[in-house]
XYZ file of N, CA, C and O in Angstrom:
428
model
N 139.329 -138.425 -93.220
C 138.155 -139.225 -92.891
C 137.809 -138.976 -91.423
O 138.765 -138.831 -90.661
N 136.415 -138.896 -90.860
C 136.226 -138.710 -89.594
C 135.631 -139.463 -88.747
O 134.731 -140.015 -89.379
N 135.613 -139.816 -87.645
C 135.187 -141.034 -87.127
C 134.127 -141.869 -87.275
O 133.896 -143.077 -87.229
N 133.521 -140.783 -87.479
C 131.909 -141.865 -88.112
C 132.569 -142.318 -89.648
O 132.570 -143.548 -89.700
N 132.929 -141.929 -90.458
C 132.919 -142.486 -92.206
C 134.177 -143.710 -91.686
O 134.396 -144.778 -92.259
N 134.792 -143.248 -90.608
C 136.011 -144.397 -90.009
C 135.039 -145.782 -89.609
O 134.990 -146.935 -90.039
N 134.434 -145.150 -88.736
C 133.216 -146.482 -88.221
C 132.657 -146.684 -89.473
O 133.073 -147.808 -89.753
N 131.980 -146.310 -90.402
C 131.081 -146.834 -90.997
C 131.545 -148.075 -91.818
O 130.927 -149.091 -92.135
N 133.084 -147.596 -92.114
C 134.007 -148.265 -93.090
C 134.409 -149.552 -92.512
O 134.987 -150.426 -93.159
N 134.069 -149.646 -91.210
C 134.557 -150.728 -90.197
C 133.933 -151.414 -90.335
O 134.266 -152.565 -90.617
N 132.598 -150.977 -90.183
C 131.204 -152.323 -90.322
C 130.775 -152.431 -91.158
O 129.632 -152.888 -91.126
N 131.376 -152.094 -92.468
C 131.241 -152.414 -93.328
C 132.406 -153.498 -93.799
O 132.255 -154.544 -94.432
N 133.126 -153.141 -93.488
C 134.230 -154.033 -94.111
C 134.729 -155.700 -93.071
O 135.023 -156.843 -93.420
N 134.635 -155.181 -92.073
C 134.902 -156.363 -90.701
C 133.370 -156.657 -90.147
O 132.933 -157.764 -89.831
N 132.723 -155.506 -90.110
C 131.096 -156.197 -89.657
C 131.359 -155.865 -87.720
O 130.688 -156.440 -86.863
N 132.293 -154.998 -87.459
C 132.644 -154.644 -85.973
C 133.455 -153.376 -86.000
O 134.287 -153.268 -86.900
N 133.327 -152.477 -85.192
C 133.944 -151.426 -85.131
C 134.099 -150.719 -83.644
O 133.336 -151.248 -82.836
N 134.762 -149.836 -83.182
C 135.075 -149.025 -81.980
C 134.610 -147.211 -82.224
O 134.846 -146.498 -83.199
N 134.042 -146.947 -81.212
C 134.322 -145.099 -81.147
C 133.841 -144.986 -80.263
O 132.801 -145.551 -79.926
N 134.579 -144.093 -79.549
C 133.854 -143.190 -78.188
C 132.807 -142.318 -78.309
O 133.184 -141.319 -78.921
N 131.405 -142.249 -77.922
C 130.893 -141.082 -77.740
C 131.079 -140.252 -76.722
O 131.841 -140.517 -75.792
N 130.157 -138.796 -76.842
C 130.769 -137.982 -76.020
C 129.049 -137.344 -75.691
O 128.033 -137.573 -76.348
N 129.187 -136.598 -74.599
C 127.590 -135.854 -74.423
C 126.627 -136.656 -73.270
O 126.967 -137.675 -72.668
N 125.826 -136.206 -73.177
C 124.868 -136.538 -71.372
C 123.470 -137.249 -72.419
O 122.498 -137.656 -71.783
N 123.426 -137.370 -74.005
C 122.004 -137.620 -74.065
C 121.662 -139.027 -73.858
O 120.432 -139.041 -73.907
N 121.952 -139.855 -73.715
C 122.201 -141.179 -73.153
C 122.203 -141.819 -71.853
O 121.805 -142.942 -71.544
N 122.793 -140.783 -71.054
C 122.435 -140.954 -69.530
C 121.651 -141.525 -68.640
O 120.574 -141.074 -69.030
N 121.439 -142.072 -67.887
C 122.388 -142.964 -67.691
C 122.883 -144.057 -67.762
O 123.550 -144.575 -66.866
N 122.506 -144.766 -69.309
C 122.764 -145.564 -69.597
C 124.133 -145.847 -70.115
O 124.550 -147.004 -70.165
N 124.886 -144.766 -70.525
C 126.085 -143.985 -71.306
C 126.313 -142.950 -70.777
O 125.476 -142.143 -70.374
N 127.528 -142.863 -70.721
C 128.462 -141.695 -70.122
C 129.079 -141.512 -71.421
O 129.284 -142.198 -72.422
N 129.375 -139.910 -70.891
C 130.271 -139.105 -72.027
C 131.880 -139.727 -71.736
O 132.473 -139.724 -70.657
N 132.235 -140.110 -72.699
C 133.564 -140.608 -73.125
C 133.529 -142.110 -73.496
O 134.550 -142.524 -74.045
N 132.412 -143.100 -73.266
C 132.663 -144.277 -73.633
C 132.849 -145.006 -74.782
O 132.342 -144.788 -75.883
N 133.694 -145.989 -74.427
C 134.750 -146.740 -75.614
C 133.222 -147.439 -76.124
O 132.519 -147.844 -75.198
N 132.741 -147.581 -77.368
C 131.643 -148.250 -77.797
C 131.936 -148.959 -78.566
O 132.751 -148.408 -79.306
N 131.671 -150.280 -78.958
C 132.130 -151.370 -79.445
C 130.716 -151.991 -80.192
O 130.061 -152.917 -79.714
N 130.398 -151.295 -81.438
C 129.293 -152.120 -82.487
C 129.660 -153.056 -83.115
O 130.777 -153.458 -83.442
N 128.610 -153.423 -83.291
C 128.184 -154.900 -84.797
C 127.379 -154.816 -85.859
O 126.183 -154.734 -85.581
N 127.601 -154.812 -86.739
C 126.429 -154.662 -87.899
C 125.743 -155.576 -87.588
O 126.184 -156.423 -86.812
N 124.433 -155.662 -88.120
C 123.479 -156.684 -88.369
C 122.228 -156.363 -89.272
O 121.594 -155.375 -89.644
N 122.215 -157.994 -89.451
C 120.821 -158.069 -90.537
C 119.364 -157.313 -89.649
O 118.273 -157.159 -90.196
N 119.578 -157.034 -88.632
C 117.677 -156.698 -87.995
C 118.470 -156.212 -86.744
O 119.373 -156.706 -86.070
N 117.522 -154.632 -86.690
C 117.664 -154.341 -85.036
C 116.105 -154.198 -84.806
O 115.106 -154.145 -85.523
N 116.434 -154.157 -83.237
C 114.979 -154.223 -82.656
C 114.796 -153.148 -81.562
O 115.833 -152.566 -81.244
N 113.876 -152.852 -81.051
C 113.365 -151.375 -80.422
C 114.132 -152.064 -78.978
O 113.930 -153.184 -78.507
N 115.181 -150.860 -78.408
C 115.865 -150.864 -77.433
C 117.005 -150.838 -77.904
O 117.659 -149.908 -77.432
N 117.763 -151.701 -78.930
C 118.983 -151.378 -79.256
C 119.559 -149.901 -79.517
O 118.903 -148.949 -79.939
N 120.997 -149.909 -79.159
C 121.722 -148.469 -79.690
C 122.442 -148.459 -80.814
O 123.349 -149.261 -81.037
N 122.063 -147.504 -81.624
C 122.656 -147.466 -82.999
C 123.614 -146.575 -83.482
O 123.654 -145.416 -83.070
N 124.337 -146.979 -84.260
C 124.690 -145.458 -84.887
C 124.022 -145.986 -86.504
O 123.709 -147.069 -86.999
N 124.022 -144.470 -86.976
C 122.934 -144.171 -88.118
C 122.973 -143.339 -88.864
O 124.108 -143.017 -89.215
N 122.191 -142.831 -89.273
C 122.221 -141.558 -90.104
C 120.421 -141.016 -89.895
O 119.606 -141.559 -90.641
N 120.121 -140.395 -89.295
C 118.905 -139.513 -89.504
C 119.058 -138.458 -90.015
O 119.960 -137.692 -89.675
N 117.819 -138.092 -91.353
C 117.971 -136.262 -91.741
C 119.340 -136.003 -92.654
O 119.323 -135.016 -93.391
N 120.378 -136.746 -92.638
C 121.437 -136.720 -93.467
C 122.512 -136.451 -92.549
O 123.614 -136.152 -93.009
N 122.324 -136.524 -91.280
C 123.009 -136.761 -89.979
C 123.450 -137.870 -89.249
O 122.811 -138.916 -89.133
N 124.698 -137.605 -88.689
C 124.975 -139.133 -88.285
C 124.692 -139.119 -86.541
O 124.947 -138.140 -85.839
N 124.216 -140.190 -86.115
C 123.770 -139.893 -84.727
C 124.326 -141.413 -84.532
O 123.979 -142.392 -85.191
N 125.242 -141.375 -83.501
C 126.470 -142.377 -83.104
C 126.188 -143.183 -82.198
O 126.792 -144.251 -82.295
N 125.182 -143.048 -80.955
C 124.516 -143.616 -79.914
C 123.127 -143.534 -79.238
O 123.047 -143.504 -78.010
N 122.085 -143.500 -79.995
C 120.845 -143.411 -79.915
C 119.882 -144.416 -79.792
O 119.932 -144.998 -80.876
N 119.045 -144.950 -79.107
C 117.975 -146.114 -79.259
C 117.001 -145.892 -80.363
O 116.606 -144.816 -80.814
N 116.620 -147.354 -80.787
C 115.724 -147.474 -81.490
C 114.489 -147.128 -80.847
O 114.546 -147.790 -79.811
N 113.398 -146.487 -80.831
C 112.042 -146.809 -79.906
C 111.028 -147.098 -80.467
O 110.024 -147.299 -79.782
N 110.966 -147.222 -82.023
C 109.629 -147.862 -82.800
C 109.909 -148.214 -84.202
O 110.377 -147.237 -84.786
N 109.799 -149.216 -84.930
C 109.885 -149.878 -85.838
C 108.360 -149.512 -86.446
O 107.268 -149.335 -85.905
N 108.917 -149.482 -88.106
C 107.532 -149.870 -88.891
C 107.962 -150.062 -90.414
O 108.847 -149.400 -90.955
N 107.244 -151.017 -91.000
C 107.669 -151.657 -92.091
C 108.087 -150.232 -92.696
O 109.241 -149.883 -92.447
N 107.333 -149.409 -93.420
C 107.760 -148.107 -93.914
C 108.385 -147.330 -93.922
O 109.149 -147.038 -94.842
N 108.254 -146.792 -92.950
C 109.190 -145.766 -92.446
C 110.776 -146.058 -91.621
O 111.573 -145.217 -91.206
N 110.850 -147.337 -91.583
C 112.332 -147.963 -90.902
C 111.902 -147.806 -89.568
O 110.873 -148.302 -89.107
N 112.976 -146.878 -88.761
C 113.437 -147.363 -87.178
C 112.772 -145.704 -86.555
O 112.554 -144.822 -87.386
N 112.573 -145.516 -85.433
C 112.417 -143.914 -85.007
C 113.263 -144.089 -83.843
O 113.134 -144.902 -82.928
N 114.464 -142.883 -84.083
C 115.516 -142.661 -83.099
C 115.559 -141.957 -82.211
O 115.020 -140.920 -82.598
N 116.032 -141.783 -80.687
C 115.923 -141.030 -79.630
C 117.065 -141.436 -79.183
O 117.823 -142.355 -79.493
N 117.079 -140.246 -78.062
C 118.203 -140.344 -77.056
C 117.078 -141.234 -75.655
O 115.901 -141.596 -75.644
N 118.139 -141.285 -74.700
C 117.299 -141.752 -73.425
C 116.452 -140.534 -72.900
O 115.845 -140.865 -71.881
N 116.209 -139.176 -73.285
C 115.628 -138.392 -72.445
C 114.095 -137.576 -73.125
O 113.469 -136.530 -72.952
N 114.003 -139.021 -74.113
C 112.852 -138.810 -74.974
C 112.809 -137.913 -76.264
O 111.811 -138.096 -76.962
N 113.944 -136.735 -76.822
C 114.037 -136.661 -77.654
C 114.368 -137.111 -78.977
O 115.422 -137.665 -79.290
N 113.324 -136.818 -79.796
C 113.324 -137.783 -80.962
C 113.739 -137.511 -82.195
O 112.998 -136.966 -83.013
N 115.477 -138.005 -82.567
C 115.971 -137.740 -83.954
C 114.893 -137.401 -85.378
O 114.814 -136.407 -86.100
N 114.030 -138.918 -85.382
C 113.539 -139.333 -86.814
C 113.584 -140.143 -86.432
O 113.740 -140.562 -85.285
N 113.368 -140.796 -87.914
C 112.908 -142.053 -88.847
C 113.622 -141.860 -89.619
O 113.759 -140.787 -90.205
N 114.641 -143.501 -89.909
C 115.744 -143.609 -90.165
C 115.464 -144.777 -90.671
O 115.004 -145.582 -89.861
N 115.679 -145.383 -92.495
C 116.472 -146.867 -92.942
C 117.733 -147.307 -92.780
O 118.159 -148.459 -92.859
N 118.376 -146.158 -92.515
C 120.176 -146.127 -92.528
C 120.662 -146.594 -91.141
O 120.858 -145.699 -90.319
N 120.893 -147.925 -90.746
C 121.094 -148.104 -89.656
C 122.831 -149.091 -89.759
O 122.932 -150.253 -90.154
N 123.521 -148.562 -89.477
C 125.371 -149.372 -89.790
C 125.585 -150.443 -88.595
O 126.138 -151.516 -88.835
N 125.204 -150.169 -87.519
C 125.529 -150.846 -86.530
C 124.984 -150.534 -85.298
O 124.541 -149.426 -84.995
N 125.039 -152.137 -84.132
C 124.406 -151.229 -82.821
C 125.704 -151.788 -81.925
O 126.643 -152.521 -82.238
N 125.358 -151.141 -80.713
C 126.204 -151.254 -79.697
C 126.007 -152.663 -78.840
O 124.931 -153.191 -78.560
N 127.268 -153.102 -78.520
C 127.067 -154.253 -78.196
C 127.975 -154.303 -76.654
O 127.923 -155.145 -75.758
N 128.862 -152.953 -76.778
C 129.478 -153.197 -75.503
C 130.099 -152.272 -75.209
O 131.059 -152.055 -75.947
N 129.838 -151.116 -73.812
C 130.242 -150.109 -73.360
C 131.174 -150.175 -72.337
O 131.000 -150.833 -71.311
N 132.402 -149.349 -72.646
C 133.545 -149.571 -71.529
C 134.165 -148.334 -71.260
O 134.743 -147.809 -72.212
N 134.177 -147.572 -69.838
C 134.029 -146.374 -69.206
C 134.991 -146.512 -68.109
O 134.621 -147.053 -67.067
N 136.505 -145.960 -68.273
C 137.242 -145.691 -66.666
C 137.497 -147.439 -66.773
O 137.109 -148.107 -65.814
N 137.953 -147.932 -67.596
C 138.499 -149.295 -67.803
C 137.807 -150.709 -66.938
O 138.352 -151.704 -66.460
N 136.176 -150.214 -67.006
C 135.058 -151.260 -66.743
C 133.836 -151.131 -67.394
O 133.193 -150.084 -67.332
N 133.471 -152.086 -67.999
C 132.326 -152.188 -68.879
C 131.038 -152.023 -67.757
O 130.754 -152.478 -66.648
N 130.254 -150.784 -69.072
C 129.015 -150.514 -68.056
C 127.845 -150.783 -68.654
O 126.723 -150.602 -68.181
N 128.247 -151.400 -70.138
C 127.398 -151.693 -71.086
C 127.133 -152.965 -72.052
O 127.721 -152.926 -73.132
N 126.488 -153.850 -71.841
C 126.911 -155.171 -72.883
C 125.702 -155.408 -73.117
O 124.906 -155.229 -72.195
N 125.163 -155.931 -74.566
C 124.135 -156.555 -75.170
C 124.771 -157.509 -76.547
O 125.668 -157.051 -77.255
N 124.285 -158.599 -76.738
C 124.841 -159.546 -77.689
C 123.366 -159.321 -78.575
O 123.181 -159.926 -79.631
């Protein structure tokens, strides 16, 4: 099993899960290596970070940037590139912790 089907299984089953991402597309809101700490939920909203599935891809730390009844959520990194349009949304990030200090929290 690999970390995402690990996460997915998490918030699915506890409704909370852990994984590090890795990579600069997030910057600088996220650093490469941070401990990420999601929550499932009933509704996300444009700004949250998700992990997901776009295209049949899993994309682990990405913002929401536009909602529409139809088409679900449209995903990006912070540097304006844009995954898709995505219904498949498992969880968002609720709390980033980097070099053993949180650089990231949203409830």
């Amino acid at each position: 099993m690999n970390k995402y089907e690990r996460l997915k299984q998490e918030l699915a089953m506890a409704g909370t899960g852990k994984m590090k991402a890795f990579g600069t597309s997030m910057l600088p809101i996220l650093k490469s290596g941070t401990l990420l700490t999601f929550t499932s939920s009933p509704d996300y909203a444009i700004g949250d970070i998700v992990f997901c599935k776009v295209k049949g891809r899993y994309i682990d730390a990405h913002k929401i940037i536009k909602r529409d009844k139809n088409k679900g959520y449209l995903i990006a990194n912070n540097h304006g590139f844009e995954n898709g349009w995505t219904k498949i949304i498992y969880g968002k990030v609720i709390l980033g912790e980097y070099e053993k200090g949180i650089i990231y929290r949203k409830e």
